[in-house]
Coordinates of C-alpha atoms and ligand atoms in Angstrom, one line a residue:
M1 CA 85.4 118.7 118.9
T2 CA 82.6 116.4 116.3
T3 CA 83.7 113.2 115.7
A4 CA 84.6 114.1 111.4
E5 CA 86.5 117.6 112.5
I6 CA 90.6 117.2 111.9
P7 CA 92.1 117.4 114.8
D8 CA 95.3 118.8 115.5
S9 CA 96.9 115.9 117.6
I10 CA 96.6 111.8 117.8
H11 CA 95.5 109.6 119.9
F12 CA 97.9 107.1 121.3
G13 CA 99.2 106.6 124.6
G14 CA 95.9 106.8 126.3
R15 CA 95.9 110.6 124.6
W16 CA 95.3 113.0 122.6
Q17 CA 98.9 114.6 121.8
R18 CA 101.8 115.6 119.2
G19 CA 103.4 112.8 117.2
R20 CA 106.9 113.3 116.9
G21 CA 107.6 112.0 113.3
T22 CA 107.3 113.7 110.1
P23 CA 104.4 115.8 109.1
L24 CA 101.8 114.4 107.3
E25 CA 99.4 116.0 104.4
C26 CA 96.1 114.8 103.5
A27 CA 94.5 115.7 100.4
D28 CA 91.1 116.0 98.6
P29 CA 91.5 113.4 95.8
A30 CA 88.8 115.0 93.9
S31 CA 90.8 118.9 94.1
G32 CA 94.2 118.4 95.0
E33 CA 93.6 120.8 97.8
V34 CA 95.2 119.7 101.1
I35 CA 92.1 119.1 104.1
A36 CA 94.3 118.2 106.7
K37 CA 98.1 118.4 108.0
L38 CA 99.1 116.0 111.2
T39 CA 101.3 115.2 112.8
A40 CA 102.6 111.6 113.0
A41 CA 104.1 108.5 115.2
S42 CA 107.2 108.1 115.6
A43 CA 109.4 105.1 116.4
D44 CA 109.1 106.3 119.9
D45 CA 105.1 107.1 120.6
V46 CA 105.3 103.5 118.6
D47 CA 107.0 102.3 121.9
E48 CA 105.2 104.6 124.0
A49 CA 101.8 103.5 123.3
A50 CA 102.7 100.1 123.1
R51 CA 103.6 100.4 127.2
L52 CA 101.0 101.9 127.7
G53 CA 98.2 99.9 126.3
A54 CA 100.1 96.5 127.6
E55 CA 100.1 98.3 131.5
A56 CA 96.2 99.3 130.2
A57 CA 95.2 95.3 129.0
A58 CA 96.8 94.4 131.7
R59 CA 94.9 96.4 134.3
E60 CA 92.0 94.4 136.4
S61 CA 89.3 96.6 135.8
W62 CA 89.6 95.5 132.1
R63 CA 91.2 92.3 132.0
D64 CA 88.8 91.1 134.8
L65 CA 85.7 92.7 132.6
L66 CA 83.2 89.7 132.5
P67 CA 82.9 88.7 128.8
H68 CA 79.1 89.9 128.2
E69 CA 80.4 92.9 129.9
R70 CA 83.6 94.1 127.3
A71 CA 80.5 93.1 124.5
R72 CA 78.5 96.1 126.3
L73 CA 80.6 98.7 125.9
L74 CA 82.0 97.1 121.8
H75 CA 78.3 97.5 121.1
R76 CA 78.5 100.8 122.3
V77 CA 81.4 101.5 119.5
G78 CA 78.8 99.9 116.9
D79 CA 75.5 102.5 117.4
L80 CA 78.1 105.4 118.2
V81 CA 79.5 104.8 114.8
E82 CA 76.0 104.5 112.6
R83 CA 75.4 108.0 114.9
D84 CA 78.2 110.1 113.1
L85 CA 77.2 108.1 110.2
E86 CA 77.1 110.5 107.9
E87 CA 80.1 112.5 109.7
L88 CA 82.5 109.6 109.3
A89 CA 81.4 108.8 105.4
L90 CA 81.8 112.8 104.1
L91 CA 85.1 112.5 106.2
Q92 CA 85.9 109.1 103.9
T93 CA 84.6 110.4 100.9
R94 CA 87.1 114.0 101.2
N95 CA 90.5 111.9 102.6
T96 CA 89.7 108.9 99.7
G97 CA 87.9 110.1 97.2
K98 CA 85.0 107.2 97.1
T99 CA 81.6 108.3 96.2
L100 CA 79.5 108.6 99.6
G101 CA 77.1 105.3 98.3
E102 CA 80.0 103.7 98.7
T103 CA 81.9 105.4 102.0
R104 CA 78.0 105.4 103.9
A105 CA 78.0 101.4 103.1
L106 CA 81.9 101.2 104.5
V107 CA 80.6 103.0 108.2
A108 CA 77.3 101.1 108.4
S109 CA 80.2 97.6 108.0
A110 CA 82.3 99.4 110.7
A111 CA 79.4 99.4 112.9
G112 CA 77.9 96.2 112.4
T113 CA 81.5 94.6 112.3
F114 CA 81.7 95.8 116.7
R115 CA 78.6 94.2 116.7
F116 CA 79.5 91.6 115.0
Y117 CA 82.1 90.5 117.4
S118 CA 80.2 92.2 120.3
A119 CA 78.1 89.7 120.0
A120 CA 80.7 86.9 119.5
L121 CA 83.1 87.2 122.2
E122 CA 79.9 86.8 124.0
T123 CA 79.4 83.0 122.7
T124 CA 83.7 82.4 122.9
E125 CA 83.4 78.9 124.3
T126 CA 86.7 77.3 127.1
S127 CA 86.4 73.7 126.4
L128 CA 86.7 70.8 128.8
T129 CA 89.0 68.3 126.8
P130 CA 88.2 64.7 127.1
Q131 CA 89.8 63.0 130.2
R132 CA 92.7 60.9 130.0
G133 CA 93.4 60.3 133.1
D134 CA 92.5 60.8 137.0
Y135 CA 92.5 64.9 136.5
L136 CA 90.4 67.2 134.2
T137 CA 91.6 69.0 131.1
M138 CA 90.8 72.2 130.0
S139 CA 91.7 74.6 126.4
V140 CA 91.3 77.8 127.7
R141 CA 91.9 81.1 125.5
E142 CA 93.6 84.1 127.0
P143 CA 94.5 87.7 124.9
I144 CA 97.8 87.8 123.3
G145 CA 98.3 91.3 125.8
V146 CA 99.1 94.3 122.0
V147 CA 98.9 93.4 118.5
G148 CA 99.4 95.6 115.6
A149 CA 96.8 96.4 113.1
I150 CA 98.4 97.4 109.5
T151 CA 95.6 99.0 106.7
P152 CA 96.0 100.1 103.8
W153 CA 93.8 103.3 102.4
N154 CA 91.4 102.2 100.0
S155 CA 88.5 101.1 102.3
P156 CA 90.2 102.8 105.6
I157 CA 86.8 102.3 108.3
A158 CA 86.0 99.0 107.5
S159 CA 89.0 97.3 107.3
D160 CA 90.2 99.5 110.2
A161 CA 87.0 97.6 111.7
Q162 CA 87.5 94.3 110.8
K163 CA 90.4 94.1 113.4
I164 CA 90.2 96.5 116.1
A165 CA 86.8 95.0 117.1
P166 CA 87.8 91.6 117.0
A167 CA 91.3 92.3 118.7
L168 CA 89.6 94.7 121.8
A169 CA 86.8 91.5 121.6
A170 CA 89.9 89.3 122.9
G171 CA 91.4 91.7 125.0
N172 CA 93.9 93.5 123.6
A173 CA 95.1 96.1 123.1
V174 CA 95.5 97.3 119.7
L175 CA 98.0 99.9 117.9
L176 CA 96.1 101.0 114.6
K177 CA 98.7 101.8 112.0
P178 CA 96.6 103.7 109.0
A179 CA 97.7 104.2 105.4
E180 CA 99.9 107.7 105.3
A181 CA 97.0 109.3 102.2
T182 CA 94.4 108.0 104.3
P183 CA 94.0 108.2 108.4
L184 CA 91.2 110.9 109.2
V185 CA 88.6 108.3 109.8
S186 CA 90.8 106.5 111.5
L187 CA 91.3 108.5 114.0
A188 CA 87.8 109.6 114.1
L189 CA 87.2 106.0 114.9
A190 CA 89.7 106.6 118.1
R191 CA 87.1 109.0 119.5
L192 CA 84.6 107.0 119.6
V193 CA 86.3 104.2 121.0
V194 CA 86.9 106.0 124.0
E195 CA 83.0 107.7 123.8
A196 CA 82.1 104.1 124.4
G197 CA 83.9 104.0 127.3
I198 CA 87.0 101.7 126.2
P199 CA 89.5 102.6 128.0
P200 CA 91.9 104.3 125.9
A201 CA 95.0 103.0 126.1
L202 CA 93.7 100.2 124.9
L203 CA 94.2 102.3 121.0
S204 CA 96.3 104.3 119.5
V205 CA 96.3 105.0 116.1
L206 CA 100.3 105.9 115.1
P207 CA 99.4 107.8 111.7
G208 CA 103.0 107.8 109.0
A209 CA 105.8 106.5 107.0
G210 CA 105.3 102.6 106.6
S211 CA 108.5 102.5 107.1
V212 CA 109.1 103.7 109.5
V213 CA 106.1 103.5 112.5
G214 CA 104.7 101.0 110.4
D215 CA 107.4 98.6 111.3
A216 CA 108.9 99.9 113.9
V217 CA 104.5 98.3 115.7
V218 CA 106.1 94.9 113.9
R219 CA 109.0 94.8 115.6
H220 CA 108.0 96.4 119.0
P221 CA 109.1 93.6 120.9
L222 CA 105.6 94.1 122.9
V223 CA 103.9 93.8 119.6
R224 CA 103.3 89.6 119.9
R225 CA 101.0 89.3 116.4
V226 CA 100.7 91.1 113.5
S227 CA 97.4 91.7 110.9
F228 CA 98.0 93.6 108.0
T229 CA 96.3 94.3 105.1
G230 CA 98.1 95.6 101.8
G231 CA 100.1 95.0 98.8
T232 CA 101.9 91.2 98.1
D233 CA 105.2 92.6 98.5
T234 CA 104.8 94.8 102.4
G235 CA 103.3 91.6 103.5
R236 CA 106.4 89.7 101.9
A237 CA 108.5 91.8 104.3
I238 CA 106.3 92.5 107.6
G239 CA 106.6 88.1 107.5
R240 CA 110.2 88.7 106.8
A241 CA 110.4 90.5 109.9
A242 CA 107.9 88.9 112.7
A243 CA 110.2 84.8 111.8
D244 CA 112.6 87.0 113.8
K245 CA 110.2 87.5 116.2
I246 CA 108.3 83.7 115.9
M247 CA 105.3 85.6 115.6
P248 CA 102.5 84.7 113.8
I249 CA 100.7 87.9 111.3
T250 CA 97.9 87.4 109.4
S251 CA 97.4 88.9 105.6
E252 CA 95.2 90.2 102.9
L253 CA 97.4 91.0 100.4
G254 CA 97.2 92.0 96.3
G255 CA 94.7 90.2 94.0
K256 CA 94.4 90.0 90.3
S257 CA 90.8 88.1 90.3
P258 CA 89.3 86.7 87.1
T259 CA 85.6 87.6 86.0
I260 CA 84.0 84.4 84.4
V261 CA 80.9 85.2 81.5
F262 CA 79.6 82.0 80.3
P263 CA 76.9 82.5 77.3
D264 CA 74.5 81.0 79.7
A265 CA 74.3 83.3 81.7
D266 CA 71.6 86.8 82.0
Q267 CA 73.8 88.6 79.7
D268 CA 72.9 91.8 81.5
Q269 CA 73.2 91.0 84.9
A270 CA 76.4 89.9 83.4
L271 CA 77.3 92.8 82.6
A272 CA 76.1 95.0 85.1
G273 CA 78.4 92.7 87.9
V274 CA 80.8 92.9 85.8
L275 CA 81.4 96.9 84.8
F276 CA 81.0 96.9 89.1
G277 CA 83.7 94.4 89.9
I278 CA 86.1 96.2 88.4
F279 CA 85.1 99.5 88.0
S280 CA 83.6 99.9 91.5
S281 CA 85.8 102.3 94.0
S282 CA 87.6 103.4 91.1
G283 CA 89.2 100.1 90.7
Q284 CA 91.1 100.2 93.5
S285 CA 89.9 97.5 95.4
C286 CA 92.1 93.7 96.5
I287 CA 89.5 91.8 94.7
A288 CA 88.4 94.0 91.2
G289 CA 87.2 91.6 88.4
S290 CA 90.0 92.7 86.6
R291 CA 90.8 89.2 84.1
I292 CA 87.4 89.8 82.5
F293 CA 86.6 86.2 80.9
V294 CA 84.2 86.0 78.4
H295 CA 83.2 83.4 76.5
E296 CA 84.1 83.7 71.8
S297 CA 80.7 82.4 70.8
I298 CA 79.2 86.1 73.0
Y299 CA 82.9 87.7 73.3
A300 CA 82.3 90.0 69.8
E301 CA 78.8 91.1 71.5
F302 CA 80.0 91.3 74.9
A303 CA 82.3 93.2 74.5
D304 CA 80.9 96.0 72.4
R305 CA 77.7 96.6 75.0
L306 CA 81.2 96.1 78.0
V307 CA 82.9 98.7 75.7
A308 CA 79.3 101.3 75.4
A309 CA 78.3 100.1 79.3
T310 CA 81.9 101.9 80.5
R311 CA 81.8 105.0 78.7
A312 CA 78.6 105.9 79.7
L313 CA 80.0 106.0 83.4
R314 CA 79.9 108.4 85.1
V315 CA 83.0 109.4 86.8
G316 CA 83.2 112.9 88.9
P317 CA 83.7 113.7 92.7
G318 CA 82.6 111.4 95.6
T319 CA 80.2 113.5 96.9
A320 CA 78.1 114.1 93.8
P321 CA 75.1 112.0 94.5
D322 CA 75.3 110.5 90.9
T323 CA 78.8 109.3 89.9
Q324 CA 79.7 106.2 89.9
V325 CA 83.7 106.7 89.3
G326 CA 85.6 109.1 91.1
P327 CA 89.5 109.7 91.9
L328 CA 92.0 107.7 92.5
A329 CA 93.0 108.4 96.4
T330 CA 96.1 110.5 95.7
F331 CA 97.9 111.7 92.4
A332 CA 100.3 109.6 92.8
H333 CA 98.8 106.8 92.2
R334 CA 96.7 108.3 89.2
D335 CA 100.0 108.6 87.2
R336 CA 101.0 105.1 88.6
V337 CA 97.8 103.7 86.6
A338 CA 98.1 105.9 83.6
S339 CA 102.2 104.7 83.4
L340 CA 100.9 100.7 83.3
V341 CA 97.9 100.9 80.8
D342 CA 101.0 103.0 78.8
R343 CA 102.7 100.0 79.3
A344 CA 99.7 97.7 78.2
R345 CA 99.5 99.7 74.6
A346 CA 103.3 98.6 74.0
E347 CA 103.0 95.6 75.2
G348 CA 101.0 95.4 72.5
G349 CA 97.5 96.1 74.3
R350 CA 94.1 97.7 72.9
V351 CA 92.5 100.1 74.0
L352 CA 89.0 100.3 73.6
C353 CA 87.8 102.2 75.9
G354 CA 89.7 105.2 78.5
G355 CA 93.1 105.1 79.4
R356 CA 93.7 108.8 79.6
R357 CA 92.4 111.5 82.1
P358 CA 89.1 112.9 82.0
E359 CA 89.1 116.2 79.7
D360 CA 86.1 117.7 81.7
P361 CA 87.2 120.9 82.6
G362 CA 85.4 120.3 86.3
L363 CA 87.4 117.0 86.8
E364 CA 91.2 118.8 85.5
H365 CA 92.4 118.9 89.5
G366 CA 91.5 116.2 91.0
A367 CA 93.3 112.8 90.6
Y368 CA 91.1 110.8 87.8
Y369 CA 91.7 108.4 85.4
L370 CA 88.6 107.3 83.1
P371 CA 87.3 103.8 83.4
T372 CA 89.4 101.3 81.1
L373 CA 89.2 98.3 78.7
I374 CA 92.2 96.6 77.5
D375 CA 92.1 93.3 74.7
G376 CA 94.1 91.5 72.4
L377 CA 96.4 90.7 75.3
P378 CA 97.5 87.2 76.1
N379 CA 97.2 86.5 79.9
D380 CA 100.5 85.8 80.4
S381 CA 101.4 89.1 79.5
T382 CA 102.5 91.4 83.0
T383 CA 99.2 93.4 82.3
C384 CA 96.9 90.4 83.3
Q385 CA 100.3 89.2 86.1
E386 CA 100.4 92.3 88.2
E387 CA 97.9 94.3 90.2
I388 CA 97.6 97.7 88.8
F389 CA 94.7 98.5 91.5
G390 CA 92.6 100.4 89.6
P391 CA 90.0 101.2 87.4
V392 CA 91.2 99.0 84.7
G393 CA 89.9 96.2 82.9
V394 CA 91.3 93.2 80.8
V395 CA 88.9 91.2 78.4
L396 CA 89.8 87.2 77.6
P397 CA 88.0 85.5 75.0
F398 CA 87.8 81.5 76.3
G399 CA 86.9 78.0 74.4
D400 CA 87.1 75.4 76.3
E401 CA 87.0 75.0 80.1
D402 CA 90.2 73.2 81.0
D403 CA 91.5 75.6 79.8
L404 CA 89.7 78.7 81.0
V405 CA 90.5 77.2 84.4
A406 CA 94.0 76.6 83.6
R407 CA 94.6 80.2 82.8
A408 CA 92.1 82.0 85.3
N409 CA 94.6 80.2 87.8
D410 CA 97.9 80.7 86.4
T411 CA 98.0 84.0 88.3
V412 CA 100.4 84.0 91.3
Y413 CA 97.0 85.6 93.3
G414 CA 93.8 84.1 94.4
L415 CA 91.7 86.4 96.0
A416 CA 88.1 86.3 94.2
C417 CA 86.1 84.8 91.1
G418 CA 83.0 85.8 89.5
I419 CA 81.0 83.7 87.6
W420 CA 78.5 84.8 85.6
T421 CA 75.8 81.5 84.4
S422 CA 72.7 79.6 84.5
D423 CA 74.2 76.3 84.9
Y424 CA 74.1 75.0 88.7
R425 CA 76.4 72.5 87.9
R426 CA 78.5 74.6 86.1
A427 CA 79.0 76.8 88.4
W428 CA 79.6 74.4 91.1
R429 CA 81.6 72.3 89.0
V430 CA 83.9 76.0 88.0
A431 CA 83.6 77.5 91.8
R432 CA 85.7 74.0 93.3
R433 CA 88.4 74.3 90.7
V434 CA 89.2 78.5 91.0
E435 CA 92.0 79.1 93.1
A436 CA 90.6 81.6 95.8
G437 CA 89.6 82.4 98.3
T438 CA 85.7 83.6 97.9
V439 CA 83.8 83.0 94.7
W440 CA 81.0 84.5 93.4
V441 CA 78.4 82.9 91.5
N442 CA 75.9 85.4 89.7
T443 CA 77.1 88.1 92.3
Y444 CA 80.0 90.0 92.7
K445 CA 82.0 92.0 96.0
R446 CA 78.9 91.2 98.1
F447 CA 80.2 90.6 101.9
S448 CA 78.7 89.4 105.3
I449 CA 81.5 90.2 108.4
A450 CA 80.0 85.9 109.5
T451 CA 81.5 84.7 106.1
P452 CA 85.3 84.3 106.4
F453 CA 87.9 85.7 103.8
S454 CA 90.6 85.1 103.3
G455 CA 93.5 84.7 100.1
T456 CA 95.1 81.7 98.7
K457 CA 98.9 82.0 97.5
D458 CA 100.2 85.5 97.4
S459 CA 97.4 86.7 98.4
G460 CA 97.5 85.7 101.9
L461 CA 97.9 83.7 105.0
G462 CA 95.2 83.6 107.4
T463 CA 91.7 84.5 107.6
D464 CA 89.6 86.9 108.8
K465 CA 85.9 87.6 109.6
G466 CA 83.8 85.0 111.0
R467 CA 83.3 84.3 114.1
D468 CA 86.5 82.7 114.9
G469 CA 87.7 85.6 113.8
I470 CA 88.7 86.9 116.8
L471 CA 90.2 83.1 118.3
Q472 CA 93.5 84.7 116.1
Y473 CA 93.6 87.2 118.4
T474 CA 94.2 85.1 121.4
R475 CA 96.8 83.1 122.9
Q476 CA 96.0 78.9 123.9
K477 CA 96.1 77.5 127.3
S478 CA 96.0 74.3 128.2
I479 CA 95.8 73.5 131.9
Y480 CA 95.7 70.2 133.8
W481 CA 93.8 69.7 137.1
G482 CA 94.7 66.5 139.1
L483 CA 91.1 65.7 140.6
D484 CA 92.7 62.3 142.5
E485 CA 93.8 63.7 146.1
N486 CA 96.1 60.0 146.9
E487 CA 97.9 60.5 143.8
R488 CA 102.2 61.1 144.9
L489 CA 104.3 61.7 140.6
W490 CA 106.9 60.5 142.3
R491 CA 107.8 58.1 145.6
I492 CA 109.3 61.0 148.0
Ligands
NAD501 P1 100.8 98.9 101.0 O1 101.4 97.2 101.6 O2 102.2 99.7 100.2 O3 100.3 99.6 102.5 C1 99.7 99.2 103.7 C2 100.3 99.4 104.6 O4 101.2 98.6 105.9 C3 100.0 101.1 104.9 O5 99.4 101.1 105.4 C4 102.1 101.7 104.7 O6 101.8 102.0 105.3 C5 102.0 100.0 105.9 N1 103.1 99.6 105.9 C6 104.3 100.0 104.0 N2 105.5 99.5 104.5 C7 105.1 98.6 105.9 C8 106.3 98.6 106.3 N3 108.2 97.9 106.7 N4 106.2 98.1 107.7 C9 104.8 97.4 108.2 N5 103.9 98.0 107.1 C10 104.0 98.9 106.2 O7 98.8 98.7 100.3 P2 98.5 99.9 99.7 O8 99.6 100.7 99.0 O9 98.0 100.9 101.0 O10 97.4 99.0 99.5 C11 96.7 98.0 98.4 C12 97.5 96.9 98.6 O11 96.8 96.4 99.5 C13 96.9 97.3 97.0 O12 98.0 95.5 96.6 C14 95.5 95.3 97.5 O13 95.5 94.6 97.1 C15 95.7 95.3 99.1 N6 94.7 95.6 99.8 C16 94.7 93.8 100.2 C17 93.5 94.0 101.0 C18 92.4 92.3 100.6 O14 92.1 92.0 101.9 N7 92.7 90.8 100.6 C19 91.5 94.8 101.1 C20 92.5 96.0 101.1 C21 93.4 96.6 100.2

């Protein structure tokens, strides 16, 4: 079976088998065509995956594998992902609607993530802590056992890799629960992990409903850590369930990120960056720059140019080479985005462009929505406060820098921020004052697996990526080692 061939079974408990959950259908959002009918996992399947995963993680052949030997296997996964880059990218484009340019970049990033964590694994150290007596004190890191990884539908293979690679590197078994609508590339990744020589029961991929399969993963007694990426409400629910088990979680949640254009910015560069920041991935990005603050002295001209450039974006299927904005990932999500734009109108917002489905007859069967800009709304309107997760940006004028920072921070989220200016002092000042896990200055949506990623406030808890990303999948153990041969702790 080739990498991109759609399986009639799912991978859990160390083999490909039919899931016992409610079957799923996956559609191509560019055409509405059903491209896969899959069996899904049930709570019993989660139990089987957890038990066999725990056994496989505890087996000597895996547990005692030296770091450089485990690293070699992870590196091989990276090579195999790269070998099948085109097939994986096409599969993901068909399942998510993303452009091929984006899905190729996501697959390449997944390959890089496996290689990065294979290197990080080799450099993870045990520490000898300062001596406080006639005994050595050590702090060692051990695998947790079984960990849960729950991912959303917007960037499947990259977000899967960011959890699976460090968790396997640390020596764990992983139960991956992909989003209902987009499990195909996650199943394809499982095939490559097994081909690389990693014991099959160490990675189970469990498609199905979040409230059934995701919930079963979070609550399973053998699962002792969960890394979640998705919406803030889901993150809260998972956090509550985790609290009952005294289990730590990492959660990467939603955003409503400000992107700020100062009058001294290179206007062409800022224009292209703002457009990319909100409309790439059709706006289905946690870090989308969805609140566009433009200084009042350039507001009218910048907004006009932004509207003209937005109208000129090429909307079409992700497989067409010149497409910039593909369909939304599902029809239900497209309808949700449309209803949120209607709500913006009702709130008094002025739709500057878009605000509807495209009229091109070639696109009528797909989940398309035109790139949309809205102005005339205050920052405390619902439209400026709630995540839309679609191709919808709100443009807001600002004057004073203090007022700008206050409004940029006036949101429950704190994920990302973009600053466009040629004044490095101002860039530094604003970057330090904005409440966000990531700030981009004169660029946007650039990523490195070597750089930690996290959200503040309602955008998340804990940190992914970076060299230390591996540590969250380990348990710390302290070992005290007596050196005094004559020591008697108590008179006997
Ligand atoms: P979602 O929260 O609906 O679902 C995410 C995953 O959680 C899915 O696999 C889903 O099946 C599962 N799930 C749902 N309910 C669950 C439950 N009760 N228990 C366990 N698992 C459950 O999110 P979505 O609609 O798939 O994705 C969009 C959201 O993800 C947006 O809010 C976006 O901002 C966020 N996101 C955040 C980041 C980040 O790194 N901060 C990255 C991408 C997406």
